[in-house]
CSV table of C-alpha atoms in Angstrom, one decimal:
chain,number,residue,atom,x,y,z
V,757,MET,CA,275.0,120.9,135.8
V,758,ASN,CA,278.4,121.9,133.8
V,759,ASP,CA,277.1,125.3,133.1
V,760,THR,CA,279.4,128.1,133.9
V,761,PRO,CA,278.3,131.7,135.5
V,762,LEU,CA,278.5,133.4,131.3
V,763,GLN,CA,276.4,130.8,130.3
V,764,ALA,CA,273.9,130.9,133.1
V,765,ALA,CA,273.7,135.0,132.4
V,766,SER,CA,273.3,134.4,128.3
V,767,ALA,CA,270.7,132.1,129.3
V,768,PHE,CA,268.5,133.8,131.3
V,769,TYR,CA,269.0,136.9,129.2
V,770,ALA,CA,268.1,135.1,126.0
V,771,THR,CA,264.4,134.4,127.4
V,772,ALA,CA,264.6,139.1,126.9
V,773,PRO,CA,263.1,139.6,123.5
V,774,GLY,CA,265.1,141.6,121.9
V,775,THR,CA,267.5,140.3,123.3
V,776,ARG,CA,270.6,139.8,120.3
V,777,TRP,CA,269.1,143.6,118.9
V,778,MET,CA,270.3,145.2,122.3
V,779,ARG,CA,273.2,143.4,122.6
V,780,TRP,CA,273.7,144.3,118.3
V,781,ALA,CA,273.0,147.9,119.0
V,782,LEU,CA,275.1,148.5,122.3
V,783,GLY,CA,278.0,147.4,120.5
V,784,LEU,CA,277.2,149.8,117.4
V,785,SER,CA,277.1,152.4,120.0
V,786,GLU,CA,279.8,151.5,122.1
V,787,ARG,CA,281.7,153.1,118.3
V,788,LEU,CA,279.6,156.0,117.4
V,789,TRP,CA,278.2,157.4,120.8
V,790,PRO,CA,279.7,155.4,124.1
V,791,SER,CA,278.0,157.9,125.7
V,792,LEU,CA,274.2,156.4,124.3
V,793,ALA,CA,276.3,153.2,124.8
V,794,LEU,CA,276.6,153.6,128.8
V,795,ARG,CA,273.1,154.9,129.1
V,796,GLY,CA,271.4,152.1,127.3
V,797,ALA,CA,273.6,149.7,129.8
V,798,TYR,CA,272.5,151.5,132.6
V,799,ARG,CA,269.2,151.6,131.6
V,800,LEU,CA,269.7,147.8,131.1
V,801,PHE,CA,271.2,146.4,133.9
V,802,GLY,CA,268.6,147.7,136.0
V,803,THR,CA,265.5,146.5,134.1
V,804,PRO,CA,264.2,143.4,135.7
V,805,LEU,CA,263.3,140.1,133.8
V,806,PRO,CA,260.9,139.0,132.7
V,807,PRO,CA,259.4,142.3,132.8
V,808,ARG,CA,257.1,143.1,135.8
V,809,TRP,CA,253.5,143.0,133.8
V,810,LEU,CA,253.7,139.7,134.2
V,811,HIS,CA,254.2,138.9,137.7
V,812,ARG,CA,250.6,141.8,138.4
V,813,GLN,CA,248.6,139.7,138.3
V,814,ARG,CA,248.8,136.6,141.0
V,815,PRO,CA,245.7,134.6,141.9
V,816,GLU,CA,247.1,132.2,145.3
V,817,LEU,CA,247.7,135.8,147.1
V,818,ALA,CA,244.1,136.8,146.1
V,819,ALA,CA,243.1,136.3,149.5
V,820,TRP,CA,245.6,138.6,151.0
V,821,GLN,CA,245.2,141.6,152.1
V,822,ALA,CA,247.3,143.5,150.1
V,823,SER,CA,248.8,147.6,150.6
V,824,GLU,CA,250.9,149.5,148.8
V,825,TRP,CA,253.4,152.2,150.2
V,826,ALA,CA,255.5,155.0,147.9
V,827,PHE,CA,259.1,154.5,148.0
V,828,GLU,CA,261.7,156.3,146.9
V,829,GLN,CA,260.5,156.7,143.0
V,830,ALA,CA,258.7,153.4,143.4
V,831,SER,CA,256.6,151.9,145.8
V,832,LEU,CA,256.2,148.1,147.6
V,833,THR,CA,253.7,146.0,147.6
V,834,LEU,CA,252.6,143.8,150.9
V,835,TYR,CA,251.1,141.1,151.3
V,836,GLN,CA,249.2,140.0,154.5
V,837,PRO,CA,247.3,137.3,155.3
V,838,PRO,CA,243.7,138.0,156.6
V,839,PRO,CA,242.7,138.9,160.1
V,840,GLY,CA,243.8,136.8,162.5
V,841,PRO,CA,246.0,135.9,165.8
V,842,HIS,CA,249.0,138.6,165.6
V,843,GLY,CA,251.8,136.7,166.1
V,844,PRO,CA,255.7,137.9,165.2
V,845,LEU,CA,256.1,139.0,161.9
V,846,VAL,CA,258.3,137.1,159.3
V,847,LEU,CA,259.3,139.0,155.9
V,848,LEU,CA,259.8,137.1,152.9
V,849,LEU,CA,261.2,138.7,149.9
V,850,HIS,CA,262.0,137.6,146.7
V,851,GLY,CA,264.9,138.2,144.3
V,852,TRP,CA,266.0,140.0,141.5
V,853,GLY,CA,263.5,139.3,138.1
V,854,GLY,CA,260.8,137.6,141.3
V,855,HIS,CA,257.7,138.1,142.8
V,856,ALA,CA,256.5,138.0,146.0
V,857,ALA,CA,254.1,134.3,145.1
V,858,GLN,CA,257.3,132.9,144.9
V,859,MET,CA,257.6,132.7,148.6
V,860,LEU,CA,254.0,131.5,149.3
V,861,PRO,CA,255.0,128.1,149.9
V,862,LEU,CA,257.9,129.2,153.0
V,863,ALA,CA,254.3,132.0,154.2
V,864,GLN,CA,252.2,129.5,154.8
V,865,ALA,CA,255.3,126.6,156.5
V,866,VAL,CA,255.8,130.0,158.8
V,867,ALA,CA,251.9,130.3,159.3
V,868,ALA,CA,252.4,127.2,160.6
V,869,GLN,CA,254.6,127.8,163.2
V,870,GLY,CA,252.2,130.8,164.6
V,871,LEU,CA,254.5,133.3,163.1
V,872,ARG,CA,252.8,136.2,161.1
V,873,PRO,CA,254.6,136.1,157.0
V,874,VAL,CA,254.5,139.4,155.5
V,875,LEU,CA,255.2,139.0,151.4
V,876,ILE,CA,257.0,142.0,149.7
V,877,ASP,CA,257.3,143.0,146.2
V,878,LEU,CA,260.1,144.4,145.9
V,879,PRO,CA,260.6,148.7,143.5
V,880,ALA,CA,260.0,147.0,139.8
V,881,HIS,CA,258.8,143.8,141.0
V,882,GLY,CA,255.6,142.6,140.8
V,883,ARG,CA,252.5,144.4,141.9
V,884,SER,CA,255.1,147.3,143.2
V,885,ARG,CA,255.8,150.4,140.8
V,886,GLY,CA,258.8,151.6,138.8
V,887,SER,CA,260.5,150.2,135.7
V,888,THR,CA,264.2,149.7,137.6
V,889,SER,CA,265.3,148.8,140.6
V,890,ASN,CA,268.8,147.8,141.8
V,891,LEU,CA,270.9,146.0,144.8
V,892,PRO,CA,271.1,149.6,147.0
V,893,GLN,CA,267.9,150.1,146.3
V,894,PHE,CA,267.0,146.6,147.6
V,895,ALA,CA,268.3,147.0,150.5
V,896,ARG,CA,267.1,150.5,151.5
V,897,ALA,CA,263.3,148.6,150.6
V,898,ILE,CA,264.3,146.2,153.6
V,899,GLU,CA,265.5,149.0,156.1
V,900,TYR,CA,262.4,151.2,154.9
V,901,ALA,CA,259.4,148.3,155.5
V,902,THR,CA,260.9,146.8,158.8
V,903,ALA,CA,261.2,150.9,159.9
V,904,ARG,CA,257.5,151.0,159.0
V,905,LEU,CA,256.4,147.4,160.9
V,906,LEU,CA,258.0,148.4,163.9
V,907,GLN,CA,256.6,152.0,163.7
V,908,GLN,CA,253.0,150.3,163.3
V,909,GLY,CA,253.4,148.5,166.5
V,910,HIS,CA,254.4,144.9,164.7
V,911,ALA,CA,257.0,142.5,166.5
V,912,VAL,CA,259.8,142.1,163.0
V,913,HIS,CA,261.0,138.8,164.2
V,914,GLY,CA,262.9,137.5,161.8
V,915,VAL,CA,263.5,138.4,157.5
V,916,VAL,CA,263.7,135.3,155.0
V,917,ALA,CA,265.4,136.6,151.6
V,918,HIS,CA,266.3,135.2,148.1
V,919,SER,CA,268.9,135.7,145.5
V,920,LEU,CA,269.7,139.6,145.4
V,921,ALA,CA,267.6,140.1,148.1
V,922,ALA,CA,270.2,137.6,150.6
V,923,ASN,CA,272.2,140.0,149.9
V,924,ALA,CA,270.6,143.0,150.1
V,925,LEU,CA,269.4,141.4,153.3
V,926,ALA,CA,273.1,141.3,155.0
V,927,HIS,CA,273.9,144.4,153.5
V,928,ALA,CA,271.1,145.6,156.0
V,929,ALA,CA,271.9,143.6,159.0
V,930,ALA,CA,274.8,144.5,158.9
V,931,ARG,CA,274.0,147.9,158.6
V,932,GLY,CA,272.0,147.5,162.5
V,933,LEU,CA,268.5,146.0,161.4
V,934,PRO,CA,266.0,144.6,164.5
V,935,VAL,CA,265.2,142.2,163.1
V,936,ALA,CA,266.0,138.6,165.4
V,937,ARG,CA,266.8,136.1,163.3
V,938,LEU,CA,267.6,136.2,159.2
V,939,ALA,CA,268.0,133.5,156.4
V,940,LEU,CA,269.6,134.0,153.2
V,941,LEU,CA,268.4,132.0,150.9
V,942,ALA,CA,271.2,131.0,147.3
V,943,PRO,CA,272.7,134.3,148.1
V,944,PRO,CA,275.5,135.8,145.5
V,945,ALA,CA,278.7,137.0,146.7
V,946,SER,CA,279.8,140.4,144.0
V,947,PRO,CA,277.5,142.9,142.3
V,948,LEU,CA,281.0,143.7,140.9
V,949,ALA,CA,281.2,140.7,139.5
V,950,TYR,CA,277.6,140.6,137.8
V,951,THR,CA,279.0,143.5,136.4
V,952,ARG,CA,281.7,141.5,134.3
V,953,LEU,CA,279.3,138.7,133.3
V,954,PHE,CA,276.2,141.1,132.0
V,955,ALA,CA,279.1,143.4,129.9
V,956,ALA,CA,280.3,139.6,128.9
V,957,VAL,CA,276.6,138.7,127.5
V,958,PHE,CA,276.0,141.5,125.7
V,959,GLY,CA,280.2,142.2,124.4
V,960,LEU,CA,280.7,145.5,126.1
V,961,ALA,CA,284.3,146.8,126.5
V,962,GLU,CA,285.8,146.8,129.4
V,963,ALA,CA,285.8,150.8,129.3
V,964,THR,CA,281.9,150.5,129.0
V,965,ARG,CA,281.6,148.4,131.9
V,966,LEU,CA,283.9,150.4,134.5
V,967,ARG,CA,282.0,153.6,133.8
V,968,LEU,CA,278.8,151.4,134.3
V,969,GLN,CA,280.0,150.5,137.5
V,970,GLN,CA,280.7,154.4,138.4
V,971,ARG,CA,277.6,155.3,137.4
V,972,VAL,CA,275.7,153.4,139.9
V,973,GLU,CA,277.5,154.2,142.7
V,974,ALA,CA,277.8,157.2,142.1
V,975,ARG,CA,274.1,157.6,141.8
V,976,GLU,CA,273.5,155.5,144.9
V,977,GLY,CA,276.1,156.2,146.8
V,978,ILE,CA,277.9,152.9,147.3
V,979,LEU,CA,280.5,151.4,145.9
V,980,MET,CA,279.8,147.6,144.5
V,981,ARG,CA,282.8,146.0,146.8
V,982,GLN,CA,280.6,147.5,150.3
V,983,PHE,CA,277.8,144.2,148.7
V,984,GLU,CA,280.5,141.6,149.2
V,985,PRO,CA,280.7,139.0,151.7
V,986,ALA,CA,284.3,140.2,153.8
V,987,ALA,CA,282.3,143.1,154.6
V,988,VAL,CA,278.9,143.0,155.6
V,989,GLY,CA,279.9,139.7,157.4
V,990,PRO,CA,282.1,140.5,160.3
V,991,ARG,CA,279.3,143.2,160.7
V,992,VAL,CA,276.3,140.6,160.8
V,993,ALA,CA,275.2,140.1,164.4
V,994,GLN,CA,271.6,137.7,164.5
V,995,PRO,CA,272.0,133.9,164.4
V,996,THR,CA,272.0,133.3,160.2
V,997,LEU,CA,270.7,130.5,158.0
V,998,ILE,CA,272.2,129.9,154.6
V,999,VAL,CA,270.6,127.8,152.3
V,1000,HIS,CA,272.3,126.9,148.7
V,1001,ASP,CA,272.3,124.2,145.8
V,1002,ARG,CA,275.5,123.0,144.9
V,1003,GLU,CA,273.7,122.9,141.6
V,1004,ASP,CA,272.8,126.2,142.0
V,1005,ARG,CA,273.5,128.2,138.0
V,1006,ILE,CA,272.7,131.2,138.8
V,1007,ASN,CA,274.5,132.2,141.8
V,1008,ARG,CA,277.8,129.7,142.5
V,1009,PHE,CA,277.6,127.5,145.7
V,1010,ALA,CA,280.8,129.2,146.8
V,1011,ASP,CA,279.0,133.0,146.7
V,1012,ALA,CA,277.2,130.8,150.0
V,1013,GLU,CA,280.2,129.5,151.5
V,1014,ALA,CA,281.9,132.8,151.3
V,1015,PHE,CA,278.4,134.8,153.4
V,1016,ARG,CA,278.6,131.2,155.6
V,1017,ASP,CA,282.6,132.2,156.9
V,1018,ALA,CA,282.5,136.0,156.8
V,1019,ILE,CA,279.5,135.5,159.1
V,1020,ALA,CA,279.9,134.1,162.9
V,1021,GLY,CA,278.2,131.5,163.4
V,1022,ALA,CA,276.2,131.4,159.9
V,1023,ARG,CA,274.8,128.0,158.8
V,1024,LEU,CA,275.0,126.4,156.1
V,1025,ILE,CA,272.8,124.0,154.6
V,1026,ALA,CA,273.6,122.5,151.3
V,1027,THR,CA,271.3,121.0,149.7
V,1028,GLN,CA,271.5,119.6,146.1
V,1029,GLY,CA,269.3,119.2,142.5
V,1030,LEU,CA,266.7,121.9,143.6
V,1031,GLY,CA,268.8,124.6,141.5
V,1032,HIS,CA,267.7,128.7,142.0
V,1033,THR,CA,264.5,128.3,142.8
V,1034,ARG,CA,263.0,124.7,143.8
V,1035,LEU,CA,264.4,125.0,146.8
V,1036,LEU,CA,261.6,127.4,147.7
V,1037,ARG,CA,259.1,124.9,147.5
V,1038,ASP,CA,260.9,122.0,148.8
V,1039,ALA,CA,259.7,120.6,152.3
V,1040,GLN,CA,262.9,119.9,154.2
V,1041,VAL,CA,264.3,123.2,153.3
V,1042,LEU,CA,261.2,125.3,154.7
V,1043,GLN,CA,261.0,123.1,157.3
V,1044,ALA,CA,265.3,124.2,158.3
V,1045,VAL,CA,263.5,127.3,157.7
V,1046,VAL,CA,260.9,127.8,159.7
V,1047,GLU,CA,262.9,125.9,162.2
V,1048,HIS,CA,265.6,128.5,162.7
V,1049,LEU,CA,263.2,131.5,162.7
V,1050,ARG,CA,261.5,129.4,165.7
V,1051,PRO,CA,261.7,132.1,168.4
């Protein structure tokens, strides 16, 4: 794979209907009505693609117990296996534009080790309510779900997160997330860099990109730089496994190396030919993750 991050981001947004029209509309409004362009860019930046309604009905999870928790102006949908032995919990989190069922192969591997998997549809994804979300909200959702499960008397042993949720998990861990082990699968290193990719895909001027960044930071009360490995890594105390494919077209392998270098004792497993999502189904990756999680 020789695709650049820009090519991958362009291909990602190209799958959404109306992308060409949105690029044209944003370009026109930048010239005629800059504040409208900013509002449009902010909305689009926070909208998960593909649309969540595509993943509301997941027959693979029909036998799982689903519960919905109100969260901020949206919700979280949690899936637990049918009643059985109540081992320590492991939270499994999908990435941006994903859904809980993507983590089902890992959930089955975790359950086979006597741990109890909990799958979560994050805000504006899958069956959870909300139309927009972002990285800071992902991090807050992880903290909230963990705290509420602990309050209910569960032992939350570990968290495994994919892609953007892995970035959010690292931040939550740096803030003292009370779990024993972490696994980061294909993590991105820089939300700030992603705003530049987003601006390039939609032809936004740097002034609009900067205002978009500032609006996100002001509304969320946190700077994008605070999610980068150098900021969070030194404060992550848990044993951490990182798995990343060298041919990942969405997040660079160098992003995983940055987290490995920033988190003391972190172990990085490099795969080849699995890309961004196939590693969630790969038998060797699943085995490595469950071995890392084993109490």
